[in-house]
Short mmCIF file of N, CA and C in Angstrom, two decimals:
data_model
loop_
_atom_site.label_atom_id
_atom_site.label_comp_id
_atom_site.label_asym_id
_atom_site.label_seq_id
_atom_site.Cartn_x
_atom_site.Cartn_y
_atom_site.Cartn_z
N MET A 146 17.25 -2.08 -32.61
CA MET A 146 17.12 -3.12 -31.61
C MET A 146 16.46 -4.33 -32.28
N THR A 147 16.96 -5.49 -31.95
CA THR A 147 16.41 -6.69 -32.57
C THR A 147 15.04 -7.01 -32.00
N HIS A 148 14.31 -7.79 -32.74
CA HIS A 148 12.94 -8.12 -32.34
C HIS A 148 12.92 -8.94 -31.05
N SER A 149 13.84 -9.88 -30.89
CA SER A 149 13.85 -10.71 -29.68
C SER A 149 14.23 -9.89 -28.44
N LYS A 150 15.15 -8.94 -28.61
CA LYS A 150 15.53 -8.08 -27.49
C LYS A 150 14.36 -7.19 -27.07
N GLN A 151 13.65 -6.67 -28.05
CA GLN A 151 12.49 -5.83 -27.76
C GLN A 151 11.39 -6.64 -27.08
N LEU A 152 11.21 -7.88 -27.49
CA LEU A 152 10.21 -8.75 -26.87
C LEU A 152 10.58 -9.04 -25.41
N TRP A 153 11.87 -9.31 -25.16
CA TRP A 153 12.31 -9.54 -23.79
C TRP A 153 12.12 -8.30 -22.92
N LEU A 154 12.43 -7.15 -23.44
CA LEU A 154 12.23 -5.91 -22.68
C LEU A 154 10.76 -5.65 -22.40
N ARG A 155 9.91 -5.94 -23.34
CA ARG A 155 8.47 -5.79 -23.12
C ARG A 155 7.96 -6.77 -22.06
N CYS A 156 8.47 -8.00 -22.08
CA CYS A 156 8.07 -8.98 -21.06
C CYS A 156 8.51 -8.55 -19.67
N ILE A 157 9.73 -8.07 -19.57
CA ILE A 157 10.24 -7.61 -18.28
C ILE A 157 9.46 -6.38 -17.81
N THR A 158 9.18 -5.47 -18.74
CA THR A 158 8.41 -4.28 -18.38
C THR A 158 7.00 -4.66 -17.96
N ALA A 159 6.40 -5.62 -18.65
CA ALA A 159 5.05 -6.05 -18.29
C ALA A 159 5.03 -6.67 -16.90
N THR A 160 6.03 -7.48 -16.59
CA THR A 160 6.05 -8.16 -15.30
C THR A 160 6.39 -7.20 -14.16
N VAL A 161 7.53 -6.55 -14.28
CA VAL A 161 8.01 -5.68 -13.19
C VAL A 161 7.18 -4.40 -13.12
N GLY A 162 6.91 -3.80 -14.29
CA GLY A 162 6.12 -2.57 -14.31
C GLY A 162 4.69 -2.80 -13.86
N GLY A 163 4.12 -3.93 -14.27
CA GLY A 163 2.76 -4.25 -13.84
C GLY A 163 2.67 -4.44 -12.34
N TYR A 164 3.67 -5.12 -11.78
CA TYR A 164 3.69 -5.30 -10.33
C TYR A 164 3.86 -3.97 -9.62
N ALA A 165 4.75 -3.13 -10.12
CA ALA A 165 4.99 -1.82 -9.48
C ALA A 165 3.74 -0.94 -9.56
N ILE A 166 3.09 -0.92 -10.71
CA ILE A 166 1.89 -0.09 -10.86
C ILE A 166 0.76 -0.62 -9.98
N SER A 167 0.56 -1.92 -9.94
CA SER A 167 -0.53 -2.45 -9.12
C SER A 167 -0.28 -2.24 -7.63
N THR A 168 0.98 -2.36 -7.21
CA THR A 168 1.31 -2.09 -5.81
C THR A 168 1.13 -0.61 -5.48
N GLY A 169 1.62 0.25 -6.36
CA GLY A 169 1.44 1.69 -6.15
C GLY A 169 -0.02 2.09 -6.16
N PHE A 170 -0.80 1.44 -7.00
CA PHE A 170 -2.24 1.71 -7.05
C PHE A 170 -2.90 1.38 -5.71
N SER A 171 -2.55 0.22 -5.16
CA SER A 171 -3.11 -0.17 -3.87
C SER A 171 -2.70 0.78 -2.76
N ILE A 172 -1.43 1.16 -2.75
CA ILE A 172 -0.94 2.04 -1.69
C ILE A 172 -1.54 3.44 -1.82
N ALA A 173 -1.70 3.93 -3.02
CA ALA A 173 -2.17 5.30 -3.23
C ALA A 173 -3.67 5.44 -3.02
N LEU A 174 -4.43 4.43 -3.39
CA LEU A 174 -5.88 4.60 -3.34
C LEU A 174 -6.53 4.24 -2.01
N VAL A 175 -5.85 3.52 -1.14
CA VAL A 175 -6.45 3.23 0.17
C VAL A 175 -6.72 4.52 0.95
N PRO A 176 -5.72 5.42 1.12
CA PRO A 176 -6.05 6.66 1.83
C PRO A 176 -7.02 7.54 1.06
N ALA A 177 -6.96 7.50 -0.28
CA ALA A 177 -7.87 8.32 -1.07
C ALA A 177 -9.31 7.90 -0.85
N LEU A 178 -9.58 6.60 -0.89
CA LEU A 178 -10.95 6.14 -0.65
C LEU A 178 -11.39 6.38 0.79
N THR A 179 -10.45 6.24 1.71
CA THR A 179 -10.79 6.44 3.12
C THR A 179 -11.10 7.91 3.42
N VAL A 180 -10.28 8.81 2.89
CA VAL A 180 -10.45 10.23 3.19
C VAL A 180 -11.54 10.87 2.33
N TRP A 181 -11.51 10.64 1.02
CA TRP A 181 -12.43 11.34 0.13
C TRP A 181 -13.82 10.72 0.09
N LEU A 182 -13.94 9.40 0.17
CA LEU A 182 -15.26 8.77 0.06
C LEU A 182 -15.77 8.21 1.38
N ASN A 183 -15.01 8.42 2.45
CA ASN A 183 -15.39 8.00 3.81
C ASN A 183 -15.69 6.50 3.91
N TYR A 184 -14.94 5.69 3.16
CA TYR A 184 -15.05 4.25 3.32
C TYR A 184 -14.25 3.83 4.54
N THR A 185 -14.60 2.69 5.11
CA THR A 185 -13.79 2.17 6.21
C THR A 185 -12.48 1.66 5.62
N LEU A 186 -11.51 1.47 6.48
CA LEU A 186 -10.20 1.04 6.02
C LEU A 186 -10.27 -0.35 5.37
N SER A 187 -11.03 -1.24 5.97
CA SER A 187 -11.11 -2.59 5.41
C SER A 187 -11.79 -2.59 4.04
N THR A 188 -12.80 -1.77 3.86
CA THR A 188 -13.46 -1.67 2.56
C THR A 188 -12.53 -1.07 1.52
N SER A 189 -11.78 -0.06 1.91
CA SER A 189 -10.82 0.57 0.99
C SER A 189 -9.75 -0.41 0.55
N VAL A 190 -9.24 -1.19 1.48
CA VAL A 190 -8.21 -2.18 1.15
C VAL A 190 -8.78 -3.24 0.21
N LEU A 191 -9.99 -3.69 0.47
CA LEU A 191 -10.61 -4.70 -0.37
C LEU A 191 -10.83 -4.19 -1.79
N ILE A 192 -11.35 -2.98 -1.92
CA ILE A 192 -11.61 -2.41 -3.25
C ILE A 192 -10.32 -2.21 -4.02
N THR A 193 -9.32 -1.62 -3.38
CA THR A 193 -8.07 -1.35 -4.10
C THR A 193 -7.31 -2.63 -4.44
N THR A 194 -7.43 -3.65 -3.60
CA THR A 194 -6.78 -4.92 -3.92
C THR A 194 -7.41 -5.55 -5.16
N MET A 195 -8.71 -5.53 -5.25
CA MET A 195 -9.37 -6.08 -6.43
C MET A 195 -9.06 -5.27 -7.68
N LEU A 196 -9.03 -3.95 -7.55
CA LEU A 196 -8.74 -3.11 -8.71
C LEU A 196 -7.27 -3.17 -9.11
N SER A 197 -6.39 -3.52 -8.18
CA SER A 197 -4.96 -3.61 -8.54
C SER A 197 -4.71 -4.75 -9.51
N TYR A 198 -5.49 -5.83 -9.43
CA TYR A 198 -5.36 -6.90 -10.43
C TYR A 198 -5.73 -6.38 -11.82
N LEU A 199 -6.75 -5.57 -11.88
CA LEU A 199 -7.15 -4.98 -13.15
C LEU A 199 -6.04 -4.09 -13.70
N CYS A 200 -5.40 -3.30 -12.84
CA CYS A 200 -4.27 -2.46 -13.27
C CYS A 200 -3.13 -3.31 -13.79
N TYR A 201 -2.85 -4.41 -13.13
CA TYR A 201 -1.76 -5.29 -13.55
C TYR A 201 -2.03 -5.84 -14.95
N PHE A 202 -3.26 -6.28 -15.20
CA PHE A 202 -3.58 -6.83 -16.52
C PHE A 202 -3.59 -5.75 -17.59
N ILE A 203 -3.98 -4.54 -17.24
CA ILE A 203 -3.95 -3.44 -18.21
C ILE A 203 -2.51 -3.13 -18.61
N VAL A 204 -1.61 -3.14 -17.64
CA VAL A 204 -0.19 -2.88 -17.96
C VAL A 204 0.35 -3.99 -18.85
N ILE A 205 -0.01 -5.22 -18.58
CA ILE A 205 0.45 -6.33 -19.42
C ILE A 205 -0.05 -6.16 -20.85
N ILE A 206 -1.32 -5.82 -21.00
CA ILE A 206 -1.88 -5.64 -22.34
C ILE A 206 -1.23 -4.46 -23.05
N LEU A 207 -1.05 -3.34 -22.33
CA LEU A 207 -0.42 -2.16 -22.94
C LEU A 207 1.04 -2.42 -23.31
N SER A 208 1.70 -3.30 -22.59
CA SER A 208 3.11 -3.58 -22.88
C SER A 208 3.30 -4.15 -24.28
N PHE A 209 2.29 -4.84 -24.77
CA PHE A 209 2.43 -5.43 -26.09
C PHE A 209 1.59 -4.72 -27.15
N CYS A 210 0.81 -3.72 -26.75
CA CYS A 210 -0.01 -2.98 -27.72
C CYS A 210 0.64 -1.68 -28.19
N LEU A 211 1.40 -1.03 -27.32
CA LEU A 211 2.00 0.25 -27.69
C LEU A 211 3.12 0.04 -28.71
N PRO A 212 3.26 0.98 -29.64
CA PRO A 212 4.21 0.77 -30.75
C PRO A 212 5.69 0.78 -30.34
N THR A 213 6.06 1.60 -29.35
CA THR A 213 7.47 1.68 -28.97
C THR A 213 7.63 1.47 -27.47
N LEU A 214 8.81 1.03 -27.08
CA LEU A 214 9.11 0.87 -25.66
C LEU A 214 9.16 2.21 -24.94
N LEU A 215 9.62 3.23 -25.65
CA LEU A 215 9.71 4.55 -25.05
C LEU A 215 8.33 5.07 -24.65
N SER A 216 7.35 4.87 -25.50
CA SER A 216 5.99 5.31 -25.16
C SER A 216 5.42 4.49 -24.00
N LEU A 217 5.77 3.22 -23.92
CA LEU A 217 5.32 2.38 -22.81
C LEU A 217 5.92 2.87 -21.50
N TRP A 218 7.22 3.10 -21.48
CA TRP A 218 7.87 3.56 -20.26
C TRP A 218 7.40 4.96 -19.87
N ARG A 219 7.15 5.82 -20.86
CA ARG A 219 6.63 7.15 -20.58
C ARG A 219 5.26 7.06 -19.92
N ASN A 220 4.38 6.20 -20.43
CA ASN A 220 3.04 6.06 -19.86
C ASN A 220 3.09 5.48 -18.45
N LEU A 221 3.98 4.52 -18.22
CA LEU A 221 4.12 3.97 -16.87
C LEU A 221 4.63 5.02 -15.89
N PHE A 222 5.57 5.84 -16.33
CA PHE A 222 6.11 6.90 -15.48
C PHE A 222 5.03 7.94 -15.16
N ILE A 223 4.23 8.31 -16.14
CA ILE A 223 3.15 9.29 -15.92
C ILE A 223 2.13 8.72 -14.94
N PHE A 224 1.79 7.45 -15.10
CA PHE A 224 0.82 6.84 -14.19
C PHE A 224 1.37 6.77 -12.76
N CYS A 225 2.66 6.47 -12.61
CA CYS A 225 3.28 6.47 -11.28
C CYS A 225 3.24 7.87 -10.66
N ALA A 226 3.49 8.89 -11.46
CA ALA A 226 3.45 10.27 -10.96
C ALA A 226 2.03 10.64 -10.52
N LEU A 227 1.03 10.21 -11.28
CA LEU A 227 -0.36 10.47 -10.90
C LEU A 227 -0.73 9.76 -9.61
N LEU A 228 -0.27 8.54 -9.44
CA LEU A 228 -0.54 7.80 -8.20
C LEU A 228 0.13 8.48 -7.01
N LEU A 229 1.35 8.96 -7.20
CA LEU A 229 2.04 9.67 -6.12
C LEU A 229 1.33 10.96 -5.76
N ALA A 230 0.85 11.68 -6.75
CA ALA A 230 0.10 12.92 -6.49
C ALA A 230 -1.21 12.61 -5.76
N CYS A 231 -1.88 11.55 -6.15
CA CYS A 231 -3.13 11.15 -5.49
C CYS A 231 -2.86 10.79 -4.03
N TYR A 232 -1.78 10.07 -3.79
CA TYR A 232 -1.42 9.70 -2.42
C TYR A 232 -1.10 10.92 -1.58
N GLN A 233 -0.33 11.87 -2.15
CA GLN A 233 0.04 13.07 -1.40
C GLN A 233 -1.16 13.95 -1.10
N MET A 234 -2.13 13.99 -2.00
CA MET A 234 -3.33 14.81 -1.75
C MET A 234 -4.26 14.15 -0.74
N ALA A 235 -4.26 12.83 -0.67
CA ALA A 235 -5.20 12.14 0.21
C ALA A 235 -4.74 12.12 1.66
N ILE A 236 -3.43 12.17 1.88
CA ILE A 236 -2.91 12.14 3.25
C ILE A 236 -2.88 13.56 3.79
N PRO A 237 -3.62 13.83 4.88
CA PRO A 237 -3.55 15.17 5.47
C PRO A 237 -2.16 15.43 6.06
N ASN A 238 -1.79 16.69 6.16
CA ASN A 238 -0.46 17.06 6.64
C ASN A 238 -0.21 16.62 8.07
N ASN A 239 -1.26 16.56 8.89
CA ASN A 239 -1.05 16.20 10.29
C ASN A 239 -0.83 14.70 10.49
N LEU A 240 -0.98 13.88 9.43
CA LEU A 240 -0.75 12.45 9.57
C LEU A 240 0.68 12.05 9.23
N HIS A 241 1.45 12.95 8.67
CA HIS A 241 2.84 12.61 8.38
C HIS A 241 3.60 12.55 9.69
N VAL A 242 4.27 11.45 9.93
CA VAL A 242 4.93 11.20 11.20
C VAL A 242 6.38 11.67 11.11
N ASN A 243 6.77 12.52 12.06
CA ASN A 243 8.17 12.89 12.16
C ASN A 243 8.79 12.13 13.32
N SER A 244 10.05 12.36 13.58
CA SER A 244 10.75 11.57 14.60
C SER A 244 10.21 11.85 16.00
N LYS A 245 9.82 13.10 16.28
CA LYS A 245 9.28 13.44 17.59
C LYS A 245 7.95 12.74 17.83
N THR A 246 7.07 12.78 16.82
CA THR A 246 5.77 12.12 16.94
C THR A 246 5.96 10.62 17.06
N GLU A 247 6.92 10.07 16.32
CA GLU A 247 7.16 8.63 16.37
C GLU A 247 7.62 8.20 17.76
N SER A 248 8.48 9.01 18.40
CA SER A 248 8.95 8.64 19.73
C SER A 248 7.81 8.74 20.75
N VAL A 249 6.94 9.74 20.60
CA VAL A 249 5.79 9.85 21.51
C VAL A 249 4.85 8.67 21.31
N LEU A 250 4.60 8.29 20.06
CA LEU A 250 3.73 7.15 19.80
C LEU A 250 4.31 5.86 20.35
N SER A 251 5.62 5.68 20.23
CA SER A 251 6.24 4.46 20.76
C SER A 251 6.17 4.43 22.28
N MET A 252 6.35 5.61 22.93
CA MET A 252 6.23 5.65 24.39
C MET A 252 4.81 5.34 24.81
N MET A 253 3.82 5.86 24.08
CA MET A 253 2.42 5.60 24.42
C MET A 253 2.10 4.12 24.24
N SER A 254 2.59 3.51 23.17
CA SER A 254 2.30 2.10 22.95
C SER A 254 3.00 1.24 23.99
N ASN A 255 4.23 1.59 24.40
CA ASN A 255 4.92 0.84 25.45
C ASN A 255 4.19 0.97 26.77
N GLN A 256 3.68 2.17 27.08
CA GLN A 256 2.93 2.38 28.31
C GLN A 256 1.64 1.58 28.29
N THR A 257 0.96 1.55 27.16
CA THR A 257 -0.28 0.80 27.03
C THR A 257 -0.02 -0.69 27.19
N ILE A 258 1.06 -1.18 26.61
CA ILE A 258 1.40 -2.60 26.73
C ILE A 258 1.70 -2.94 28.17
N SER A 259 2.47 -2.09 28.86
CA SER A 259 2.80 -2.39 30.26
C SER A 259 1.56 -2.33 31.14
N ASN A 260 0.64 -1.40 30.86
CA ASN A 260 -0.61 -1.35 31.63
C ASN A 260 -1.44 -2.61 31.39
N ASN A 261 -1.50 -3.07 30.16
CA ASN A 261 -2.26 -4.27 29.86
C ASN A 261 -1.65 -5.49 30.53
N ILE A 262 -0.31 -5.59 30.57
CA ILE A 262 0.34 -6.71 31.23
C ILE A 262 0.07 -6.67 32.72
N THR A 263 0.12 -5.47 33.32
CA THR A 263 -0.17 -5.34 34.74
C THR A 263 -1.61 -5.76 35.03
N THR A 264 -2.54 -5.35 34.17
CA THR A 264 -3.95 -5.73 34.36
C THR A 264 -4.12 -7.23 34.23
N ILE A 265 -3.48 -7.83 33.27
CA ILE A 265 -3.59 -9.28 33.08
C ILE A 265 -2.98 -10.00 34.28
N ASN A 266 -1.83 -9.52 34.76
CA ASN A 266 -1.19 -10.16 35.91
C ASN A 266 -2.05 -10.02 37.15
N SER A 267 -2.69 -8.89 37.37
CA SER A 267 -3.52 -8.72 38.55
C SER A 267 -4.75 -9.61 38.47
N HIS A 268 -5.33 -9.78 37.27
CA HIS A 268 -6.47 -10.68 37.12
C HIS A 268 -6.04 -12.13 37.34
N THR A 269 -4.87 -12.49 36.89
CA THR A 269 -4.36 -13.85 37.07
C THR A 269 -4.13 -14.12 38.55
N LEU A 270 -3.57 -13.14 39.27
CA LEU A 270 -3.36 -13.30 40.69
C LEU A 270 -4.67 -13.44 41.42
N ASN A 271 -5.67 -12.65 41.06
CA ASN A 271 -6.97 -12.75 41.69
C ASN A 271 -7.61 -14.11 41.44
N LEU A 272 -7.48 -14.63 40.25
CA LEU A 272 -8.03 -15.93 39.93
C LEU A 272 -7.29 -17.03 40.70
N THR A 273 -6.01 -16.88 40.80
CA THR A 273 -5.22 -17.88 41.53
C THR A 273 -5.57 -17.85 43.00
N TYR A 274 -5.71 -16.67 43.55
CA TYR A 274 -6.05 -16.55 44.97
C TYR A 274 -7.44 -17.11 45.25
N SER A 275 -8.41 -16.84 44.37
CA SER A 275 -9.77 -17.33 44.61
C SER A 275 -9.86 -18.84 44.43
N ASN A 276 -9.02 -19.42 43.59
CA ASN A 276 -9.05 -20.88 43.43
C ASN A 276 -8.45 -21.60 44.62
N ASN A 277 -7.50 -20.99 45.29
CA ASN A 277 -6.88 -21.62 46.46
C ASN A 277 -7.76 -21.56 47.69
N SER A 278 -8.74 -20.69 47.76
CA SER A 278 -9.56 -20.52 48.95
C SER A 278 -10.56 -21.62 49.12
#
């Protein structure tokens, strides 16, 4: 492979692979920090977002430091597999949503929305009636 072709492949791997790893890092570690370390969701999102930039820069640096493209792609694949395993271990089995649970949740949210609209409408009617008196 020519030197310019290898450089282009490393640049593409650094850009696309770095983005994929940093996004996967953010997605995988939010539930891990929330479940394992009992952080709040907002704190977990903040921490993983800041650390995802660090992951992105590490991938960029590794893209040009490793001797072969094959070793770079192998390391990125292994890191993706580790992130997937971390995500699967952090999510409890009862949180995985199936179609039945999804339909129940959608019915509950629709019922809640209609109750809130009814409450808002009744308060608006009461305010309108009291202003006319």
